Amino acid sequence: MTNHDEAATVRPLTLAWASRHLEACERIIRTEVLHGGLSAEMRKLTIGTRTGDTRDLVLRTFVNVEHTEDWLEREAGALTLLPGTGVPAPGLVAVDPTAAHCEYPSLLMTHMAGRTVLDDEGLDTRLPLLARQLVAIHALQPAKRPRGHVTLTTADTVVVPNGADASAWAAAIDVIRKPPPPREGRFLHRDFQPGNVLFDMSPSKSADVRITGVVDWAATSWGPADLDVAHCSVNLALLHGPAWGLRYPEAYEEAGGVLATDASERLYWLVRDGLASSEEVQVVAETWRGAGRTELTTRAVEKRLDAYITALMDALG
């Protein structure tokens, strides 16, 4: 087996576990690190088949991360549910949520064609695709609902960026001091954002773009559609500028999605997920820089978050 670099090396117990879930006469011949994950190590495993061809799998490993058993069980459940629904997602091969066989909790799944696209160019074409894909996810009606959504951010854990609009942030924090408004539940991805969507991009036709996959289903939940939309909105705002975050809810509704009609209810979810981003700006910025967006320093992302929160309060507050 060959590696592209030392970090691509699969740990011995995990390698043995993954190998036991291959077809007869197959073997792992190459491993490669996949960049972009915030909480898990991602590796592509190239499998040599009995016919001399190759196929790829993806190994997802959580190292010294809390709550991984819950996350991997959720992801395995989602990947079992999604085949045949029309939502493009990896297929589950095997999961070891408690590290009974591997060095660390791990999940093995099929590899999907396409790539993440984090560039500003062509976003006007990708935005409606992101909206339609999320509407399709929210339309799923599983026989067994996933667990209820969790929102960990509180008014006391928000990290106000240096130089932020103090009055806007104070007003936003006051919004989430209130109980969440009642909303009809939907099947949520819970981390739907450009970094978890794969695109097939035609090199000759910028308009010839399609989504080939949606990945990272570890936070799958049941809750208000507004929460998923809010999460994608703030990611768009930080990646591409506040105006794009403000446009996404409109694009979602144009695609047939249904959001809260009351302005205060809509504001609650948008602000809640926006403020949640304040707690992980540094990690998110570092991940995006590693993916090629070198201009997105922590300070640059903080400024975009401040502008986005201020714009939300101006528009809906």
mmCIF file of N, CA and C in Angstrom, residues 61-105:
data_model
loop_
_atom_site.group_PDB
_atom_site.id
_atom_site.type_symbol
_atom_site.label_atom_id
_atom_site.label_comp_id
_atom_site.label_asym_id
_atom_site.label_seq_id
_atom_site.Cartn_x
_atom_site.Cartn_y
_atom_site.Cartn_z
ATOM 1 N N THR A 61 -12.662 9.309 10.618
ATOM 2 C CA THR A 61 -12.196 8.919 11.945
ATOM 3 C C THR A 61 -12.209 10.118 12.890
ATOM 4 N N PHE A 62 -12.798 9.932 14.055
ATOM 5 C CA PHE A 62 -12.831 10.975 15.075
ATOM 6 C C PHE A 62 -11.764 10.669 16.133
ATOM 7 N N VAL A 63 -10.797 11.560 16.277
ATOM 8 C CA VAL A 63 -9.693 11.372 17.212
ATOM 9 C C VAL A 63 -9.846 12.337 18.383
ATOM 10 N N ASN A 64 -10.035 11.766 19.566
ATOM 11 C CA ASN A 64 -10.149 12.575 20.791
ATOM 12 C C ASN A 64 -11.227 13.654 20.669
ATOM 13 N N VAL A 65 -12.381 13.253 20.154
ATOM 14 C CA VAL A 65 -13.527 14.152 20.002
ATOM 15 C C VAL A 65 -14.683 13.599 20.836
ATOM 16 N N GLU A 66 -15.364 14.476 21.559
ATOM 17 C CA GLU A 66 -16.480 14.039 22.395
ATOM 18 C C GLU A 66 -17.720 13.751 21.563
ATOM 19 N N HIS A 67 -18.608 12.931 22.103
ATOM 20 C CA HIS A 67 -19.926 12.637 21.530
ATOM 21 C C HIS A 67 -19.835 11.904 20.185
ATOM 22 N N THR A 68 -18.716 11.251 19.894
ATOM 23 C CA THR A 68 -18.570 10.630 18.576
ATOM 24 C C THR A 68 -19.494 9.436 18.394
ATOM 25 N N GLU A 69 -19.800 8.713 19.469
ATOM 26 C CA GLU A 69 -20.705 7.569 19.319
ATOM 27 C C GLU A 69 -22.051 8.030 18.786
ATOM 28 N N ASP A 70 -22.575 9.110 19.353
ATOM 29 C CA ASP A 70 -23.848 9.663 18.894
ATOM 30 C C ASP A 70 -23.747 10.140 17.455
ATOM 31 N N TRP A 71 -22.672 10.864 17.136
ATOM 32 C CA TRP A 71 -22.516 11.396 15.783
ATOM 33 C C TRP A 71 -22.455 10.282 14.743
ATOM 34 N N LEU A 72 -21.654 9.249 15.024
ATOM 35 C CA LEU A 72 -21.492 8.186 14.038
ATOM 36 C C LEU A 72 -22.755 7.347 13.909
ATOM 37 N N GLU A 73 -23.474 7.168 14.995
ATOM 38 C CA GLU A 73 -24.734 6.440 14.898
ATOM 39 C C GLU A 73 -25.749 7.233 14.082
ATOM 40 N N ARG A 74 -25.759 8.548 14.266
ATOM 41 C CA ARG A 74 -26.655 9.384 13.453
ATOM 42 C C ARG A 74 -26.281 9.300 11.977
ATOM 43 N N GLU A 75 -24.977 9.413 11.705
ATOM 44 C CA GLU A 75 -24.548 9.382 10.308
ATOM 45 C C GLU A 75 -24.849 8.032 9.674
ATOM 46 N N ALA A 76 -24.564 6.955 10.396
ATOM 47 C CA ALA A 76 -24.862 5.630 9.856
ATOM 48 C C ALA A 76 -26.353 5.475 9.586
ATOM 49 N N GLY A 77 -27.183 5.991 10.493
ATOM 50 C CA GLY A 77 -28.617 5.923 10.280
ATOM 51 C C GLY A 77 -29.057 6.698 9.054
ATOM 52 N N ALA A 78 -28.487 7.881 8.868
ATOM 53 C CA ALA A 78 -28.839 8.697 7.704
ATOM 54 C C ALA A 78 -28.392 8.033 6.411
ATOM 55 N N LEU A 79 -27.178 7.497 6.398
ATOM 56 C CA LEU A 79 -26.662 6.874 5.176
ATOM 57 C C LEU A 79 -27.413 5.593 4.833
ATOM 58 N N THR A 80 -28.017 4.970 5.830
ATOM 59 C CA THR A 80 -28.864 3.804 5.582
ATOM 60 C C THR A 80 -30.212 4.219 5.012
ATOM 61 N N LEU A 81 -30.702 5.365 5.462
ATOM 62 C CA LEU A 81 -32.012 5.875 5.031
ATOM 63 C C LEU A 81 -32.002 6.445 3.620
ATOM 64 N N LEU A 82 -30.929 7.134 3.234
ATOM 65 C CA LEU A 82 -30.948 7.995 2.059
ATOM 66 C C LEU A 82 -30.960 7.289 0.701
ATOM 67 N N PRO A 83 -30.400 6.098 0.554
ATOM 68 C CA PRO A 83 -30.462 5.450 -0.765
ATOM 69 C C PRO A 83 -31.895 5.318 -1.280
ATOM 70 N N GLY A 84 -32.104 5.718 -2.521
ATOM 71 C CA GLY A 84 -33.423 5.632 -3.126
ATOM 72 C C GLY A 84 -34.297 6.846 -2.903
ATOM 73 N N THR A 85 -33.835 7.816 -2.123
ATOM 74 C CA THR A 85 -34.646 9.003 -1.860
ATOM 75 C C THR A 85 -34.431 10.103 -2.892
ATOM 76 N N GLY A 86 -33.393 9.993 -3.698
ATOM 77 C CA GLY A 86 -33.067 11.060 -4.639
ATOM 78 C C GLY A 86 -32.092 12.070 -4.084
ATOM 79 N N VAL A 87 -31.808 11.997 -2.791
ATOM 80 C CA VAL A 87 -30.797 12.867 -2.188
ATOM 81 C C VAL A 87 -29.436 12.187 -2.346
ATOM 82 N N PRO A 88 -28.505 12.816 -3.060
ATOM 83 C CA PRO A 88 -27.217 12.164 -3.309
ATOM 84 C C PRO A 88 -26.340 12.160 -2.065
ATOM 85 N N ALA A 89 -26.053 10.985 -1.561
ATOM 86 C CA ALA A 89 -25.267 10.856 -0.338
ATOM 87 C C ALA A 89 -24.436 9.582 -0.425
ATOM 88 N N PRO A 90 -23.362 9.486 0.335
ATOM 89 C CA PRO A 90 -22.555 8.267 0.322
ATOM 90 C C PRO A 90 -23.360 7.068 0.818
ATOM 91 N N GLY A 91 -22.905 5.886 0.452
ATOM 92 C CA GLY A 91 -23.491 4.662 0.975
ATOM 93 C C GLY A 91 -22.676 4.164 2.153
ATOM 94 N N LEU A 92 -23.349 3.636 3.159
ATOM 95 C CA LEU A 92 -22.664 3.121 4.336
ATOM 96 C C LEU A 92 -22.029 1.775 4.019
ATOM 97 N N VAL A 93 -20.747 1.614 4.374
ATOM 98 C CA VAL A 93 -20.053 0.336 4.251
ATOM 99 C C VAL A 93 -19.930 -0.322 5.622
ATOM 100 N N ALA A 94 -19.457 0.427 6.603
ATOM 101 C CA ALA A 94 -19.313 -0.112 7.959
ATOM 102 C C ALA A 94 -19.139 1.041 8.934
ATOM 103 N N VAL A 95 -19.456 0.793 10.203
ATOM 104 C CA VAL A 95 -19.280 1.823 11.222
ATOM 105 C C VAL A 95 -18.831 1.162 12.521
ATOM 106 N N ASP A 96 -17.923 1.811 13.220
ATOM 107 C CA ASP A 96 -17.429 1.364 14.523
ATOM 108 C C ASP A 96 -17.524 2.547 15.480
ATOM 109 N N PRO A 97 -18.725 2.844 15.982
ATOM 110 C CA PRO A 97 -18.938 4.079 16.748
ATOM 111 C C PRO A 97 -18.253 4.109 18.107
ATOM 112 N N THR A 98 -17.941 2.948 18.669
ATOM 113 C CA THR A 98 -17.335 2.910 19.997
ATOM 114 C C THR A 98 -15.861 2.513 19.969
ATOM 115 N N ALA A 99 -15.278 2.450 18.777
ATOM 116 C CA ALA A 99 -13.876 2.027 18.635
ATOM 117 C C ALA A 99 -13.663 0.629 19.209
ATOM 118 N N ALA A 100 -14.609 -0.243 18.972
ATOM 119 C CA ALA A 100 -14.470 -1.626 19.424
ATOM 120 C C ALA A 100 -13.420 -2.371 18.609
ATOM 121 N N HIS A 101 -13.203 -1.940 17.366
ATOM 122 C CA HIS A 101 -12.269 -2.616 16.468
ATOM 123 C C HIS A 101 -11.152 -1.705 15.981
ATOM 124 N N CYS A 102 -11.385 -0.407 16.007
ATOM 125 C CA CYS A 102 -10.427 0.573 15.487
ATOM 126 C C CYS A 102 -9.753 1.319 16.646
ATOM 127 N N GLU A 103 -8.681 2.023 16.326
ATOM 128 C CA GLU A 103 -8.038 2.842 17.347
ATOM 129 C C GLU A 103 -8.954 3.949 17.833
ATOM 130 N N TYR A 104 -9.768 4.489 16.930
ATOM 131 C CA TYR A 104 -10.694 5.576 17.252
ATOM 132 C C TYR A 104 -12.018 5.321 16.534
ATOM 133 N N PRO A 105 -13.121 5.906 16.999
ATOM 134 C CA PRO A 105 -14.407 5.734 16.324
ATOM 135 C C PRO A 105 -14.308 6.098 14.845
#
